[in-house]
XYZ file of C-alpha atoms in Angstrom:
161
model
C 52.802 51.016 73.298
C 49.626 52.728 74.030
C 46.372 52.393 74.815
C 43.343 54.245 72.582
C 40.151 54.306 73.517
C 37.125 56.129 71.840
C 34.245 57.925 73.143
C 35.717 58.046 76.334
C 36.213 61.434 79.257
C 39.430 60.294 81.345
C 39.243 63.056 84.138
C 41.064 61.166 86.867
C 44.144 59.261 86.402
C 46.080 57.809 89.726
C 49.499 56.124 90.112
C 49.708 53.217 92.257
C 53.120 51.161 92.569
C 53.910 51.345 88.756
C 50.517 51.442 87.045
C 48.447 53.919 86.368
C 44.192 53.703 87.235
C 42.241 55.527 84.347
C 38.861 56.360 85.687
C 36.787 57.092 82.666
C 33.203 58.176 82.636
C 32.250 54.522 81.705
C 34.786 52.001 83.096
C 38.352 52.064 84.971
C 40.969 50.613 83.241
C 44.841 50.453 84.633
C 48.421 51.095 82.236
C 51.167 49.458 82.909
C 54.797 52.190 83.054
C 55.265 50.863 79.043
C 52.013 51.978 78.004
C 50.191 48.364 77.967
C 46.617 47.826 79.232
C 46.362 45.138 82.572
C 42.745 45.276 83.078
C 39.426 47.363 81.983
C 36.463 47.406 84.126
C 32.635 48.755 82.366
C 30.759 50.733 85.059
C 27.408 50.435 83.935
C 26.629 54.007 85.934
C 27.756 57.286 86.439
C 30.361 57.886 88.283
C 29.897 60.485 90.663
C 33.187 59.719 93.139
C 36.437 58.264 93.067
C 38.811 57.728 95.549
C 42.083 55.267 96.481
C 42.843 53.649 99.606
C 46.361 53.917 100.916
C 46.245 50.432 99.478
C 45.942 51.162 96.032
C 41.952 50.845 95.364
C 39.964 52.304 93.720
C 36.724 53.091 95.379
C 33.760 54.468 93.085
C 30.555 56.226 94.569
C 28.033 54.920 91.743
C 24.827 57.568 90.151
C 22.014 56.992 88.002
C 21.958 54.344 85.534
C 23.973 54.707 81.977
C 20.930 54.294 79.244
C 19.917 50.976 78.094
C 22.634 49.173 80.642
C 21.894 46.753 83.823
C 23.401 48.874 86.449
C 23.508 49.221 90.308
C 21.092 50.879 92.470
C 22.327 54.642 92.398
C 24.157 55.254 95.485
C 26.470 52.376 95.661
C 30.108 52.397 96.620
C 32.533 49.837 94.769
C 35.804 48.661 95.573
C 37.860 47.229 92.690
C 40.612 44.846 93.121
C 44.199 44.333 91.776
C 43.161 43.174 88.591
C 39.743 45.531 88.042
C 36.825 43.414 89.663
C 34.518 44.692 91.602
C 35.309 42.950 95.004
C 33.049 44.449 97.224
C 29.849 46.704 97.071
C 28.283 48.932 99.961
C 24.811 50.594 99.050
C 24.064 53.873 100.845
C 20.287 54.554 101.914
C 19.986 57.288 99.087
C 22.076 59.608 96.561
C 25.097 59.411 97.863
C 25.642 63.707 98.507
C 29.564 63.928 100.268
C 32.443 61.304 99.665
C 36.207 60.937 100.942
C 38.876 58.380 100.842
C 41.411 59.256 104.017
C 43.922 56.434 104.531
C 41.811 52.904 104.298
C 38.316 54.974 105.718
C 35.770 55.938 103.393
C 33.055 58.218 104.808
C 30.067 59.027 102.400
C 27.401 61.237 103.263
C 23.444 61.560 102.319
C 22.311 64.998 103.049
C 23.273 65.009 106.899
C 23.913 61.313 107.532
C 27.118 60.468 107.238
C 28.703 56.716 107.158
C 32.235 55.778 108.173
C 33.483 52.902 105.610
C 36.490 50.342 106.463
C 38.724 49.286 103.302
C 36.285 46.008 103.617
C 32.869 48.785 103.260
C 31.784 47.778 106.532
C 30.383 50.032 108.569
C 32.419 51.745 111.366
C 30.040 54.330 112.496
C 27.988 57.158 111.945
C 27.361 60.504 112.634
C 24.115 62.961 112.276
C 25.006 66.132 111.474
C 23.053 69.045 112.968
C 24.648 71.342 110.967
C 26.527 71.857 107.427
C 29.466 69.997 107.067
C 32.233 71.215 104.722
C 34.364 68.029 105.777
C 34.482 65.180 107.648
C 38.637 63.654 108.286
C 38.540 59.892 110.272
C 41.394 59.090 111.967
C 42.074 56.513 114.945
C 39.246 54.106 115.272
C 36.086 56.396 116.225
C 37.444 59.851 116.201
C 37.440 62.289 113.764
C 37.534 65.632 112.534
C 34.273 67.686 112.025
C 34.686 70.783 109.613
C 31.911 73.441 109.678
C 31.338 76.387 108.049
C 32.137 78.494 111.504
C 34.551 75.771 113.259
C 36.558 72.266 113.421
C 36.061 69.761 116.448
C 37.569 66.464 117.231
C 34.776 64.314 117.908
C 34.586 60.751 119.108
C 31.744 59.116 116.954
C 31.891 55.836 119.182
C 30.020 52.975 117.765
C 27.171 55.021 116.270
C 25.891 52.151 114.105
């Protein structure tokens, strides 16, 4: 078995306990180990991010609109579920500019504001830059690592809501 699609840019395919998540420019779709289709998902915009939780989601940081489509509001983050729904949505105040999946955190970034996700896209915390960040690495509740261009620091963010 296989699965054939047309007019369709598969740059990111992940393997998650037996099946592999296609991310497509247009939708996400999952193979099963024989070659079978489970599930396909349309994303009505660009896709500008993807990540996966230690728990096997896919999480999608959402662009302008795709032509002639009802889409989200550029800047929105999307969690699928097991079976390719979107399960849960988190929009960012604008373009959504830096984006990483560490463990079950997602932190997204617009220009210097940066957002702290939990696997549920609530908020955890944030953090105002006041310089250029090359990365940003969550771990333990509020602390993380800050990457600059000159150094790294291990910062507690606290509840910066």
């Amino acid at each position: 078995a296989a699965v054939e699609k047309e007019d369709l840019i598969v740059p990111y395919i992940y393997y998650y306990d037996g099946d592999f998540i296609a991310v497509g420019d247009s939708c996400v779709f999952a193979i099963d180990d024989s070659g079978n289709e489970i599930w396909s998902t349309d994303i009505p915009n660009h896709i500008e991010y993807v990540g996966f939780t230690d728990n096997g989601n896919a999480v999608l940081a959402l662009g302008e609109a795709i032509a002639d489509m009802e889409s989200y509001e550029s800047g929105t983050v999307c969690m699928l579920g097991s079976n390719g729904g979107i399960k849960r949505e988190y929009t960012a105040k604008a373009d959504i500019t830096y984006f990483k999946v560490e463990g079950n955190s997602i932190v997204i970034g617009v220009g210097k504001e940066f957002t702290c996700l939990s696997d549920s896209l609530t908020e955890r915390w944030s953090y105002t830059a006041t310089q250029d960040i090359r990365d940003i690495i969550p771990y333990s509740g509020n602390n993380a690592v800050i990457v600059t261009n000159t150094d790294a620091s291990f910062v507690n963010v606290g509840n910066r809501k």
